[in-house]
Amino acid sequence: MAALPLVYPHPYHLDVLTTSLLYALLALGLNLIVGLTGVLHLGYAAFFAIGAYTYGLLNLRAGWPFWPSLVPAAAVAGLFGVGIGLPALRVRGDYLAIVTLGFGEIVRIAFTNLERWTGGPNGLLGIDHPRLWWPGHGIFDFGVASAPYYYLVCAAVILAAALCVRLSRSRIGRAWVAIREDELAAACAGIPVLQLKLLAQGCGGAIAGLAGAVFAAKQGTITPDSFDFILSVMVLAMVVLGGLGSVRGAIVGALVLGSLPELLRGFDQYRMLAFGLAMIVIMRLRPQGLFGRSSHASAA
Amino acid sequence: MLRLDGIAAGYGRTNCLHGVSLEVREGEVVALLGANGAGKTTTLMAISGLVPVRQGRVVFQGRALGGLPPADVVGLGISHVPEGRRILPRLTVLENLELGGYLRRDRPALRQDLERLYELFPVLGERRRQLAGTLSGGEQQMLAIARGLMARPKLLLLDEPSLGLSPKLVVTIFETIARLNREGMTILLVEQNAYLALRIAHRGYVLEAGRLALTDTAPNLAQNPQVKSAYLGG
Ligand SMILES: Nc1ncnc2c1ncn2[C@@H]1O[C@H](COP(=O)(O)OP(=O)(O)OP(=O)(O)O)[C@@H](O)[C@H]1O
Ligand SMILES: [Mg+2]
């Protein structure tokens, strides 16, 4: 996969792949919240937006370069995850879905309306691309080329996946799964349910924040409508398709759903219809998702 | 060991416990009886911090538990085996047991406790790699109790362990509870099956609509005409 840009350097396809991998990063983060902990979050795009705007604003207003901005982008989005979690997690089930959906929309609308800061609907323009000091070659600007972003996002996905695998096998990960499976039982076993849900939202938010900063650096321009409800739903669909709780699943789900619309371009105006049909077929065949733990033990 | 002083608790805005006081002494099995909806489950949840206590006090080993979150209550040594077992069907037996030891950091002792529990419940040892959802109802109840014991509690709260089990299995479960008590465990036992509960309990309380109606030693309660007509079918 690493040699892909060398053997197959078509920039358009590489861009599609990079976008899919960016989705994979988002799916990995959302998988911590929805897949492992079982908290249905419908406003995940907001964390992506917060990360993107954090880098965009730091870069344009304070001249921060890309790399150090990753830290505040992840931190701010993570803090928002915890912050919104505090009130949101007090409500349950359907209400939680509504509250998170509302959060996603409010963030987008806030970025649209805070014109003085965010440029309103026109967004932020002229955000710096990443620069890297390359031994012997001096400073290398990522610019608008495709391959450097492909490598960058690839590296981010590998790192995030490694982190998620470690997390899911840790004490924390097992507690998350227990909460997903049965909150009351988890509480009876001494798991601090609220704190662990907040932690999941914080970690998931931080990963989306990172992805947002990468996105802003790649595009150079961000507008609020890149972060709409459809994006939240798409990422959720990727997590569900891959199988709730599965790291591999989140990545594969994102690659499939991220590239499917492009593969289906031949169908032209029926593209989204075909997309929906493909989703239905897959979920009929494997309701637990591609890599989910099947539940052949029906609950007693 | 545990004392409730006139506690009021409930869900939402309404209380369904109105001043419940009871006591569990070290080494005892105390039965908490009552009709459906009397507030037995709510009493246990109030003790373990799963519902807020609005009035009165819960005191455990001289310490007031008021407002402590459930995790801290478990940490102090109270294990709550909830109504309906609530094992995690999609996890293995072993994973369920490990969950019970979540707050403990003493790995070698945890492993010893696992071995001890496998001796107490041999089926769980044989099926440790099996998904918990594939266990029979009785085995699932054993697992629920074993999971509660993994926290090394000083006090075990059991909510209707005989619920939905065949008469033969009910007897097995009660024998297990009696044995745990002989080995030193203090138990507060909520039961619909008053007859069997009073056979293994030392003392008992009868709840009616969120209030204490009766309390006595187990043999006396078993002979009490009121109890007999209401809960013992005679
Ligand atoms: N989650 C809840 N929300 C609102 N009310 C509840 C809830 N759980 C129980 N109640 C109400 O509280 C009262 C006491 O219920 P509780 O579950 O404590 O009874 P119980 O004695 O355990 O009954 P059972 O023998 O049926 O288990 C009942 O009137 C019940 O309807
Ligand atoms: Mg009950």
Coordinates of C-alpha atoms and ligand atoms in Angstrom, one line a residue:
Chain A
M1 CA 0.0 0.0 0.0
A2 CA 2.9 2.3 0.7
A3 CA 4.3 2.0 -2.8
L4 CA 0.9 2.7 -4.3
P5 CA 1.6 6.3 -5.4
L6 CA 4.8 5.1 -7.2
V7 CA 3.2 2.2 -9.1
Y8 CA -0.1 3.8 -9.7
P9 CA 0.2 7.5 -9.4
H10 CA -3.0 8.6 -11.0
P11 CA -3.8 11.7 -8.8
Y12 CA -7.5 11.4 -9.0
H13 CA -7.7 7.9 -7.7
L14 CA -5.1 8.7 -5.1
D15 CA -7.3 11.5 -4.0
V16 CA -10.3 9.2 -3.7
L17 CA -8.2 6.9 -1.6
T18 CA -6.9 9.6 0.6
T19 CA -10.4 10.8 1.2
S20 CA -11.4 7.3 2.1
L21 CA -8.5 7.0 4.5
L22 CA -9.5 10.2 6.1
Y23 CA -13.0 8.7 6.6
A24 CA -11.2 5.7 8.1
L25 CA -9.6 7.9 10.6
L26 CA -13.0 9.3 11.5
A27 CA -14.6 5.8 11.6
L28 CA -11.8 4.7 14.0
G29 CA -12.7 7.6 16.4
L30 CA -16.4 7.1 16.2
N31 CA -16.0 3.4 16.7
L32 CA -14.7 4.1 20.2
I33 CA -17.9 6.0 21.0
V34 CA -20.5 4.0 19.1
G35 CA -18.8 0.7 18.5
L36 CA -17.1 0.0 21.8
T37 CA -19.0 2.0 24.3
G38 CA -22.4 1.8 22.6
V39 CA -23.3 5.5 22.8
L40 CA -25.2 6.5 19.6
H41 CA -23.6 9.8 18.5
L42 CA -25.2 11.5 15.5
G43 CA -23.1 14.7 15.5
Y44 CA -19.6 13.3 15.1
A45 CA -18.9 15.7 12.1
A46 CA -18.8 18.5 14.7
F47 CA -15.5 17.2 16.2
F48 CA -14.0 17.0 12.7
A49 CA -15.1 20.6 12.1
I50 CA -13.7 21.8 15.4
G51 CA -10.3 20.3 14.6
A52 CA -10.3 21.8 11.1
Y53 CA -11.3 25.3 12.4
T54 CA -8.8 25.1 15.2
Y55 CA -5.9 24.6 12.8
G56 CA -7.4 27.0 10.3
L57 CA -7.7 29.8 12.9
L58 CA -4.4 29.1 14.6
N59 CA -2.7 29.2 11.2
L60 CA -4.4 32.3 9.8
R61 CA -4.6 34.4 12.9
A62 CA -1.6 33.3 14.8
G63 CA 0.7 32.0 12.1
W64 CA 0.9 28.5 13.6
P65 CA 2.4 25.9 11.3
F66 CA 0.6 22.6 10.7
W67 CA 2.5 20.2 12.9
P68 CA 2.3 21.9 16.3
S69 CA -1.3 22.8 15.6
L70 CA -2.2 19.1 15.7
V71 CA -2.0 19.1 19.4
P72 CA -4.6 21.9 20.1
A73 CA -6.8 20.6 17.2
A74 CA -7.0 17.2 18.9
A75 CA -7.2 18.7 22.4
V76 CA -10.0 21.2 21.6
A77 CA -12.1 18.6 19.8
G78 CA -11.5 16.1 22.7
L79 CA -12.5 18.7 25.3
F80 CA -15.7 19.4 23.3
G81 CA -16.3 15.7 23.3
V82 CA -16.1 15.6 27.1
G83 CA -18.0 18.9 27.5
I84 CA -21.0 17.9 25.3
G85 CA -20.9 14.5 27.0
L86 CA -21.6 15.9 30.4
P87 CA -25.1 17.1 29.7
A88 CA -25.8 14.7 26.8
L89 CA -25.0 11.5 28.7
R90 CA -27.6 12.2 31.4
V91 CA -30.3 11.5 28.9
R92 CA -30.7 8.0 27.4
G93 CA -31.4 6.2 24.2
D94 CA -33.4 8.2 21.7
Y95 CA -32.9 11.5 23.5
L96 CA -29.2 11.1 23.4
A97 CA -29.4 10.6 19.6
I98 CA -31.4 13.9 19.4
V99 CA -29.0 15.8 21.7
T100 CA -25.9 14.7 19.8
L101 CA -27.6 15.5 16.5
G102 CA -28.4 18.9 17.8
F103 CA -24.8 19.4 18.9
G104 CA -23.6 18.6 15.4
E105 CA -25.9 21.1 13.8
I106 CA -25.3 23.8 16.4
V107 CA -21.5 23.6 15.8
R108 CA -22.0 23.9 12.1
I109 CA -24.4 26.8 12.4
A110 CA -22.1 28.5 14.9
F111 CA -19.2 28.3 12.4
T112 CA -21.6 29.8 9.8
N113 CA -22.8 32.6 11.9
L114 CA -19.6 33.7 13.7
E115 CA -18.6 35.5 10.6
R116 CA -16.0 37.8 12.2
W117 CA -14.0 34.8 13.3
T118 CA -14.8 32.0 10.8
G119 CA -15.6 33.9 7.6
G120 CA -19.2 32.6 7.8
P121 CA -20.5 30.6 4.9
N122 CA -17.4 31.4 2.8
G123 CA -15.2 29.8 5.4
L124 CA -11.5 30.1 5.9
L125 CA -9.3 30.6 2.8
G126 CA -5.6 30.2 2.3
I127 CA -4.8 27.9 5.1
D128 CA -1.2 26.7 4.9
H129 CA -0.4 23.3 3.6
P130 CA 2.0 21.2 5.8
R131 CA 5.7 21.8 5.4
L132 CA 8.4 19.3 6.2
W133 CA 12.1 19.7 6.5
W134 CA 13.6 17.0 4.4
P135 CA 17.3 16.1 5.0
G136 CA 19.4 17.2 2.1
H137 CA 16.4 18.8 0.2
G138 CA 15.5 21.6 2.5
I139 CA 11.9 22.5 3.2
F140 CA 9.3 20.5 1.3
D141 CA 5.8 22.0 0.9
F142 CA 3.0 19.5 0.5
G143 CA 1.2 22.0 -1.7
V144 CA -1.6 20.6 -3.8
A145 CA 0.1 17.3 -4.8
S146 CA -1.7 14.1 -4.0
A147 CA 0.9 11.7 -2.8
P148 CA 2.2 13.5 0.3
Y149 CA -1.3 13.7 1.7
Y150 CA -1.8 10.0 0.9
Y151 CA 1.2 9.2 3.0
L152 CA 0.3 11.5 5.8
V153 CA -3.2 10.1 6.1
C154 CA -1.9 6.6 5.8
A155 CA 0.4 7.2 8.7
A156 CA -2.3 8.7 10.8
V157 CA -4.6 5.8 10.1
I158 CA -1.9 3.3 11.1
L159 CA -1.1 5.2 14.3
A160 CA -4.8 5.6 15.2
A161 CA -5.5 2.0 14.5
A162 CA -2.6 0.8 16.7
L163 CA -3.9 3.1 19.5
C164 CA -7.4 1.8 19.1
V165 CA -6.4 -1.8 19.2
R166 CA -4.4 -1.2 22.3
L167 CA -7.2 0.7 23.9
S168 CA -9.8 -1.9 23.1
R169 CA -7.7 -4.6 24.7
S170 CA -6.9 -2.6 27.8
R171 CA -8.9 -2.4 31.0
I172 CA -10.6 0.7 29.7
G173 CA -11.6 -1.0 26.5
R174 CA -13.1 -4.0 28.4
A175 CA -15.0 -1.5 30.6
W176 CA -16.3 0.2 27.5
V177 CA -17.6 -3.1 26.0
A178 CA -19.2 -3.9 29.4
I179 CA -21.1 -0.6 29.3
R180 CA -22.2 -1.2 25.7
E181 CA -23.4 -4.7 26.6
D182 CA -25.2 -3.8 29.8
E183 CA -24.9 -0.5 31.6
L184 CA -26.5 -1.7 34.8
A185 CA -24.3 -4.8 35.0
A186 CA -21.3 -2.6 34.4
A187 CA -22.2 -0.3 37.2
C188 CA -22.8 -3.2 39.5
A189 CA -19.3 -4.4 38.7
G190 CA -17.9 -1.1 39.9
I191 CA -17.2 0.5 36.5
P192 CA -17.6 4.3 36.7
V193 CA -20.0 4.4 33.7
L194 CA -20.2 8.2 33.2
Q195 CA -16.5 8.8 33.4
L196 CA -15.7 6.1 30.9
K197 CA -18.3 7.3 28.5
L198 CA -16.8 10.7 28.7
L199 CA -13.4 9.3 28.1
A200 CA -14.7 7.5 25.0
Q201 CA -16.1 10.8 23.7
G202 CA -12.9 12.6 24.5
C203 CA -10.7 10.1 22.7
G204 CA -13.2 9.8 19.8
G205 CA -13.4 13.6 19.6
A206 CA -9.6 14.0 19.6
I207 CA -9.2 11.6 16.7
A208 CA -11.8 13.5 14.7
G209 CA -10.0 16.8 15.6
L210 CA -6.7 15.4 14.2
A211 CA -8.5 14.3 11.0
G212 CA -10.0 17.8 10.8
A213 CA -6.7 19.5 11.0
V214 CA -5.3 17.2 8.2
F215 CA -8.4 17.9 6.1
A216 CA -8.0 21.7 6.5
A217 CA -4.3 21.5 5.6
K218 CA -5.0 19.4 2.6
Q219 CA -7.9 21.5 1.3
G220 CA -6.4 24.9 2.2
T221 CA -10.0 26.1 2.4
I222 CA -12.8 25.0 4.8
T223 CA -16.4 25.9 4.7
P224 CA -19.1 24.9 7.3
D225 CA -21.0 22.9 4.8
S226 CA -18.2 20.3 4.6
F227 CA -19.3 19.2 8.1
D228 CA -22.9 18.6 7.7
F229 CA -25.2 15.9 9.2
I230 CA -24.7 13.7 6.1
L231 CA -21.0 13.3 7.0
S232 CA -22.0 12.2 10.5
V233 CA -24.3 9.6 9.1
M234 CA -21.8 8.4 6.5
V235 CA -19.1 7.8 9.2
L236 CA -21.7 6.0 11.4
A237 CA -22.7 3.8 8.4
M238 CA -19.0 2.9 8.0
V239 CA -18.7 1.9 11.6
V240 CA -21.9 -0.2 11.4
L241 CA -20.9 -1.8 8.1
G242 CA -17.5 -2.7 9.5
G243 CA -19.0 -4.2 12.6
L244 CA -19.5 -2.4 15.9
G245 CA -16.3 -2.4 18.0
S246 CA -14.0 -3.8 15.3
V247 CA -10.9 -1.7 14.4
R248 CA -10.3 -3.6 11.2
G249 CA -14.0 -3.2 10.4
A250 CA -14.0 0.6 10.8
I251 CA -11.1 0.9 8.3
V252 CA -12.6 -1.5 5.8
G253 CA -16.1 0.0 6.2
A254 CA -14.6 3.4 5.5
L255 CA -12.6 2.2 2.4
V256 CA -15.7 0.5 1.0
L257 CA -18.2 3.3 1.6
G258 CA -15.6 6.0 0.8
S259 CA -14.8 4.6 -2.6
L260 CA -18.1 3.0 -3.5
P261 CA -19.7 6.3 -4.7
E262 CA -16.7 6.7 -7.0
L263 CA -16.8 3.2 -8.2
L264 CA -20.5 3.6 -9.0
R265 CA -19.9 6.8 -11.0
G266 CA -20.9 4.8 -14.1
F267 CA -24.4 4.6 -12.8
D268 CA -24.5 8.4 -13.0
Q269 CA -27.8 9.7 -11.6
Y270 CA -28.6 6.3 -10.0
R271 CA -25.4 6.5 -8.0
M272 CA -26.8 7.2 -4.6
L273 CA -29.6 4.7 -5.3
A274 CA -27.1 2.0 -6.1
F275 CA -25.1 3.0 -3.0
G276 CA -28.2 2.5 -0.8
L277 CA -28.9 -0.8 -2.5
A278 CA -25.4 -2.0 -1.9
M279 CA -25.7 -1.1 1.8
I280 CA -28.9 -3.0 2.1
V281 CA -27.5 -6.1 0.5
I282 CA -24.4 -6.1 2.7
M283 CA -26.4 -5.6 5.9
R284 CA -28.8 -8.4 4.9
L285 CA -26.0 -10.8 4.4
R286 CA -24.0 -9.8 7.5
P287 CA -26.1 -8.0 10.0
Q288 CA -23.3 -7.9 12.5
G289 CA -21.1 -6.0 10.0
L290 CA -18.1 -7.3 8.1
F291 CA -15.9 -7.9 11.2
G292 CA -18.4 -7.7 14.1
R293 CA -18.7 -10.3 16.8
S294 CA -21.7 -12.3 15.8
S295 CA -24.4 -12.7 18.4
H296 CA -25.3 -16.3 17.8
A297 CA -25.7 -16.5 21.6
S298 CA -29.2 -15.0 21.7
A299 CA -29.6 -13.2 25.0
A300 CA -31.4 -15.3 27.6
Chain B
M1 CA -22.3 -4.1 59.2
L2 CA -25.0 -2.3 57.2
R3 CA -27.8 -0.1 58.5
L4 CA -30.5 1.8 56.7
D5 CA -32.0 4.6 58.7
G6 CA -35.4 5.7 57.3
I7 CA -34.4 6.0 53.7
A8 CA -36.6 7.4 51.0
A9 CA -35.6 6.8 47.4
G10 CA -37.2 6.4 44.0
Y11 CA -37.2 7.2 40.3
G12 CA -37.9 10.5 38.7
R13 CA -39.7 12.7 41.0
T14 CA -41.7 10.2 43.0
N15 CA -40.4 8.1 45.9
C16 CA -41.3 4.5 46.1
L17 CA -39.5 3.9 49.4
H18 CA -40.9 5.8 52.3
G19 CA -38.6 5.6 55.3
V20 CA -37.2 2.1 55.2
S21 CA -34.9 1.1 58.1
L22 CA -33.1 -2.2 58.4
E23 CA -29.9 -3.8 59.6
V24 CA -27.6 -6.6 58.4
R25 CA -25.1 -7.9 60.9
E26 CA -21.8 -9.5 60.0
G27 CA -22.2 -13.2 59.1
E28 CA -25.9 -13.0 58.7
V29 CA -28.3 -13.9 55.8
V30 CA -31.1 -11.4 55.9
A31 CA -34.1 -12.0 53.8
L32 CA -36.0 -9.0 52.3
L33 CA -39.5 -10.1 51.3
G34 CA -42.5 -8.5 49.8
A35 CA -45.0 -8.5 46.9
N36 CA -44.2 -7.4 43.4
G37 CA -43.5 -3.7 43.3
A38 CA -43.0 -3.4 47.1
G39 CA -39.6 -1.8 46.6
K40 CA -37.2 -4.6 47.3
T41 CA -35.1 -4.0 44.2
T42 CA -35.2 -0.3 44.8
T43 CA -33.9 -0.9 48.4
L44 CA -30.9 -2.8 47.0
M45 CA -30.3 -0.1 44.3
A46 CA -30.3 2.6 47.0
I47 CA -27.7 0.7 49.0
S48 CA -25.4 0.3 46.0
G49 CA -25.9 3.9 44.8
L50 CA -27.8 3.1 41.6
V51 CA -30.7 5.2 42.7
P52 CA -30.2 8.4 44.8
V53 CA -31.2 8.3 48.5
R54 CA -33.3 11.4 49.2
Q55 CA -33.8 11.0 52.9
G56 CA -32.3 9.0 55.7
R57 CA -28.9 7.3 55.8
V58 CA -27.1 4.2 54.5
V59 CA -24.3 3.3 56.9
F60 CA -21.8 0.5 56.0
Q61 CA -19.2 -0.4 58.5
G62 CA -19.6 2.9 60.3
R63 CA -19.3 4.9 57.0
A64 CA -22.2 6.9 55.6
L65 CA -22.6 6.0 51.9
G66 CA -24.8 9.0 51.1
G67 CA -24.3 10.1 47.5
L68 CA -21.4 7.8 46.7
P69 CA -21.4 6.5 43.1
P70 CA -21.8 2.8 42.6
A71 CA -18.2 2.2 41.7
D72 CA -17.1 3.5 45.2
V73 CA -19.7 1.4 46.9
V74 CA -18.3 -1.7 45.2
G75 CA -14.9 -0.5 46.3
L76 CA -15.9 -0.4 49.9
G77 CA -17.0 -4.0 49.7
I78 CA -20.6 -4.2 48.7
S79 CA -21.4 -6.4 45.6
H80 CA -24.8 -6.2 44.0
V81 CA -26.0 -9.1 41.9
P82 CA -28.9 -7.5 40.1
E83 CA -32.3 -8.8 39.3
G84 CA -32.5 -10.8 36.1
R85 CA -28.8 -11.9 36.4
R86 CA -27.6 -9.4 33.7
I87 CA -24.7 -11.5 32.6
L88 CA -23.2 -10.3 29.3
P89 CA -24.3 -12.9 26.8
R90 CA -21.9 -12.0 24.0
L91 CA -18.9 -12.2 26.2
T92 CA -17.3 -15.4 27.5
V93 CA -17.8 -16.8 31.0
L94 CA -14.2 -15.8 31.8
E95 CA -14.7 -12.3 30.5
N96 CA -17.8 -11.9 32.6
L97 CA -15.9 -13.0 35.7
E98 CA -13.0 -10.7 34.9
L99 CA -15.6 -7.9 34.7
G100 CA -16.6 -8.6 38.3
G101 CA -13.0 -8.0 39.4
Y102 CA -12.7 -4.8 37.5
L103 CA -11.8 -2.6 40.5
R104 CA -9.1 -5.0 41.8
R105 CA -5.4 -4.6 40.9
D106 CA -4.1 -7.6 42.7
R107 CA -3.6 -10.0 39.8
P108 CA -2.3 -13.0 41.6
A109 CA -5.1 -12.9 44.1
L110 CA -7.6 -12.5 41.3
R111 CA -6.3 -15.7 39.6
Q112 CA -6.6 -17.5 43.0
D113 CA -10.2 -16.3 43.4
L114 CA -11.0 -17.5 39.9
E115 CA -9.7 -21.0 40.8
R116 CA -11.7 -20.9 44.0
L117 CA -14.9 -19.9 42.1
Y118 CA -14.3 -22.7 39.6
E119 CA -14.2 -25.1 42.5
L120 CA -17.4 -23.7 43.9
F121 CA -19.1 -23.7 40.5
P122 CA -17.4 -26.4 38.4
V123 CA -19.6 -25.7 35.4
L124 CA -18.2 -22.3 35.1
G125 CA -14.7 -23.7 35.0
E126 CA -15.6 -26.2 32.3
R127 CA -17.2 -23.5 30.2
R128 CA -14.9 -20.6 30.8
R129 CA -14.3 -20.0 27.1
Q130 CA -17.9 -20.4 26.1
L131 CA -20.2 -17.4 25.5
A132 CA -22.2 -16.7 28.6
G133 CA -25.4 -16.4 26.6
T134 CA -25.1 -20.2 25.8
L135 CA -25.3 -21.1 29.5
S136 CA -28.6 -22.5 30.9
G137 CA -30.6 -20.3 33.2
G138 CA -29.2 -21.9 36.3
E139 CA -25.7 -21.6 35.1
Q140 CA -26.2 -18.0 34.3
Q141 CA -27.3 -17.3 37.8
M142 CA -24.2 -19.1 39.1
L143 CA -22.2 -16.9 36.8
A144 CA -24.0 -13.8 38.1
I145 CA -23.2 -14.7 41.7
A146 CA -19.6 -15.7 40.9
R147 CA -19.1 -12.4 39.1
G148 CA -20.4 -10.6 42.2
L149 CA -17.9 -12.5 44.3
M150 CA -15.0 -11.6 42.1
A151 CA -15.1 -8.1 43.7
R152 CA -14.2 -9.8 47.0
P153 CA -17.2 -8.2 48.7
K154 CA -17.8 -8.2 52.5
L155 CA -21.5 -7.9 51.8
L156 CA -23.4 -9.5 48.9
L157 CA -26.7 -8.1 47.7
L158 CA -28.7 -10.8 45.9
D159 CA -31.8 -9.8 44.0
E160 CA -34.1 -12.7 43.3
P161 CA -31.5 -15.3 42.5
S162 CA -34.3 -17.9 42.0
L163 CA -36.2 -15.9 39.4
G164 CA -37.2 -18.1 36.4
L165 CA -35.4 -21.2 37.5
S166 CA -36.8 -24.8 37.7
P167 CA -37.6 -25.9 41.3
K168 CA -34.6 -28.2 41.3
L169 CA -32.2 -25.5 40.3
V170 CA -33.8 -23.1 42.8
V171 CA -32.8 -25.6 45.5
T172 CA -29.3 -25.8 44.2
I173 CA -29.0 -22.0 44.1
F174 CA -30.2 -21.7 47.7
E175 CA -27.8 -24.4 48.8
T176 CA -25.0 -22.4 47.2
I177 CA -26.1 -19.3 49.0
A178 CA -26.2 -21.1 52.3
R179 CA -22.8 -22.5 51.7
L180 CA -21.3 -19.0 50.9
N181 CA -22.8 -17.8 54.2
R182 CA -21.2 -20.7 56.1
E183 CA -17.9 -19.8 54.6
G184 CA -18.4 -16.3 56.1
M185 CA -20.2 -14.2 53.5
T186 CA -22.8 -11.7 54.8
I187 CA -25.8 -11.6 52.5
L188 CA -28.9 -9.5 52.0
L189 CA -31.3 -11.6 50.0
V190 CA -34.3 -10.3 48.1
E191 CA -36.7 -13.1 47.3
Q192 CA -40.2 -13.9 46.0
N193 CA -39.7 -17.5 47.2
A194 CA -40.2 -16.7 50.9
Y195 CA -40.4 -20.3 51.9
L196 CA -36.8 -21.1 50.8
A197 CA -35.4 -17.7 51.7
L198 CA -36.6 -18.0 55.3
R199 CA -35.0 -21.5 55.5
I200 CA -31.5 -20.2 54.9
A201 CA -31.9 -16.7 56.4
H202 CA -31.3 -15.7 60.0
R203 CA -33.7 -12.8 60.0
G204 CA -36.1 -11.2 57.6
Y205 CA -38.0 -8.0 56.8
V206 CA -41.3 -7.7 54.9
L207 CA -41.8 -4.7 52.7
E208 CA -45.2 -3.4 51.7
A209 CA -45.6 -0.5 49.3
G210 CA -42.3 1.0 50.2
R211 CA -42.7 0.6 54.0
L212 CA -41.5 -2.0 56.4
A213 CA -44.5 -4.1 57.5
L214 CA -42.8 -6.7 59.6
T215 CA -39.5 -7.9 60.9
D216 CA -38.5 -10.9 62.9
T217 CA -36.2 -13.9 63.1
A218 CA -36.6 -16.2 60.1
P219 CA -38.3 -19.1 62.0
N220 CA -40.8 -16.7 63.5
L221 CA -41.6 -15.1 60.2
A222 CA -42.1 -18.5 58.6
Q223 CA -44.7 -19.2 61.3
N224 CA -46.3 -15.7 61.1
P225 CA -49.9 -16.1 59.9
Q226 CA -49.7 -12.8 57.9
V227 CA -46.6 -14.0 56.1
K228 CA -48.0 -17.4 55.6
S229 CA -51.2 -16.2 54.0
A230 CA -49.4 -13.6 51.8
Y231 CA -46.2 -15.3 50.7
L232 CA -46.2 -18.9 51.7
G233 CA -49.5 -19.9 50.1
G234 CA -51.1 -21.2 53.2
Ligands
LIG1 N1 -36.9 2.3 36.5 C1 -38.0 2.7 37.1 N2 -38.6 3.8 36.9 C2 -39.8 4.2 37.5 N3 -40.4 3.4 38.4 C3 -39.8 2.3 38.7 C4 -38.6 1.8 38.1 N4 -38.3 0.6 38.7 C5 -39.3 0.3 39.5 N5 -40.2 1.3 39.6 C6 -41.4 1.4 40.5 O1 -40.9 1.4 41.8 C7 -41.7 0.6 42.6 C8 -40.9 -0.4 43.4 O2 -40.3 -1.3 42.4 P1 -39.2 -2.4 42.8 O3 -38.6 -2.8 41.5 O4 -38.3 -1.9 43.8 O5 -40.1 -3.5 43.3 P2 -39.7 -5.0 43.8 O6 -40.2 -5.2 45.2 O7 -38.3 -5.3 43.4 O8 -40.7 -5.9 42.8 P3 -40.4 -7.2 42.1 O9 -40.7 -8.3 43.1 O10 -41.5 -7.2 41.0 O11 -39.1 -7.3 41.6 C9 -42.8 -0.1 41.7 O12 -43.9 0.6 41.9 C10 -42.2 0.1 40.3 O13 -43.2 0.3 39.4
MG2 MG -37.4 -6.5 42.1

